[in-house]
Amino acid sequence: MTNGTTPGPITAGTTAPTTDVSTMTEERMMTDHTTETRPAGVLSRVRRPVLWLLLAVFAVCNAVSSIADVNVFVGVGFGLATLGCAAALIAQHYETRGNGRS
């Protein structure tokens, strides 16, 4: 190397700069691999029942607001909240399930 940035010709007695490919591959595998199953933590165990409870509460509120003479935007809000809880439950299911199917 002539100035530290541009590789120059290799002369007798000098060695070419090497890159440890195995270390780079291991680091990449450790950082890029996100499909492994994680152990169920406290947050994961608490989040699912809370989401189910909120889903049930919002669904009942949505039904009551549809039957009662309430502003339509209140019903839409409860419907969107119900949909959000359902989407969060589905996302959590796919996060925590095993690698049975690809």
Short mmCIF file of C-alpha atoms in Angstrom, two decimals, residues 23-82:
data_model
loop_
_atom_site.label_atom_id
_atom_site.label_comp_id
_atom_site.label_asym_id
_atom_site.label_seq_id
_atom_site.Cartn_x
_atom_site.Cartn_y
_atom_site.Cartn_z
CA THR A 23 -15.37 -13.36 10.64
CA MET A 24 -17.33 -11.13 8.29
CA THR A 25 -19.63 -14.03 7.38
CA GLU A 26 -20.22 -14.91 11.03
CA GLU A 27 -20.99 -11.29 11.91
CA ARG A 28 -23.37 -10.98 8.97
CA MET A 29 -25.10 -14.21 9.94
CA MET A 30 -25.50 -13.02 13.51
CA THR A 31 -26.95 -9.65 12.51
CA ASP A 32 -29.00 -10.64 9.45
CA HIS A 33 -30.65 -13.79 10.83
CA THR A 34 -33.98 -12.72 12.29
CA THR A 35 -36.16 -15.78 11.64
CA GLU A 36 -35.20 -17.72 14.74
CA THR A 37 -37.82 -18.13 17.43
CA ARG A 38 -37.37 -16.04 20.54
CA PRO A 39 -38.18 -17.25 24.01
CA ALA A 40 -41.45 -15.90 25.31
CA GLY A 41 -40.65 -12.95 27.50
CA VAL A 42 -42.79 -11.24 30.07
CA LEU A 43 -43.92 -8.62 27.57
CA SER A 44 -45.01 -11.28 25.09
CA ARG A 45 -46.96 -13.17 27.75
CA VAL A 46 -48.73 -10.01 28.90
CA ARG A 47 -49.35 -8.49 25.49
CA ARG A 48 -51.54 -11.28 24.07
CA PRO A 49 -54.21 -11.33 26.84
CA VAL A 50 -54.32 -7.52 26.87
CA LEU A 51 -54.84 -7.45 23.11
CA TRP A 52 -57.62 -10.04 23.36
CA LEU A 53 -59.30 -8.06 26.13
CA LEU A 54 -59.08 -4.83 24.15
CA LEU A 55 -60.38 -6.60 21.04
CA ALA A 56 -63.44 -7.82 22.94
CA VAL A 57 -64.09 -4.43 24.58
CA PHE A 58 -63.76 -2.51 21.33
CA ALA A 59 -65.97 -5.02 19.47
CA VAL A 60 -68.71 -4.68 22.10
CA CYS A 61 -68.39 -0.88 22.06
CA ASN A 62 -68.61 -0.94 18.27
CA ALA A 63 -71.78 -3.05 18.39
CA VAL A 64 -73.35 -0.84 21.08
CA SER A 65 -72.50 2.34 19.19
CA SER A 66 -74.05 0.87 16.05
CA ILE A 67 -77.29 0.04 17.86
CA ALA A 68 -77.48 3.23 19.92
CA ASP A 69 -78.06 6.66 18.47
CA VAL A 70 -74.39 7.71 18.55
CA ASN A 71 -72.38 9.74 16.08
CA VAL A 72 -71.11 7.57 13.23
CA PHE A 73 -67.50 8.63 13.83
CA VAL A 74 -67.59 7.05 17.31
CA GLY A 75 -68.57 3.73 15.76
CA VAL A 76 -65.90 4.08 13.10
CA GLY A 77 -63.33 4.78 15.82
CA PHE A 78 -64.28 1.65 17.74
CA GLY A 79 -64.24 -0.36 14.51
CA LEU A 80 -60.75 0.86 13.65
CA ALA A 81 -59.55 0.10 17.18
CA THR A 82 -60.98 -3.42 16.86
#
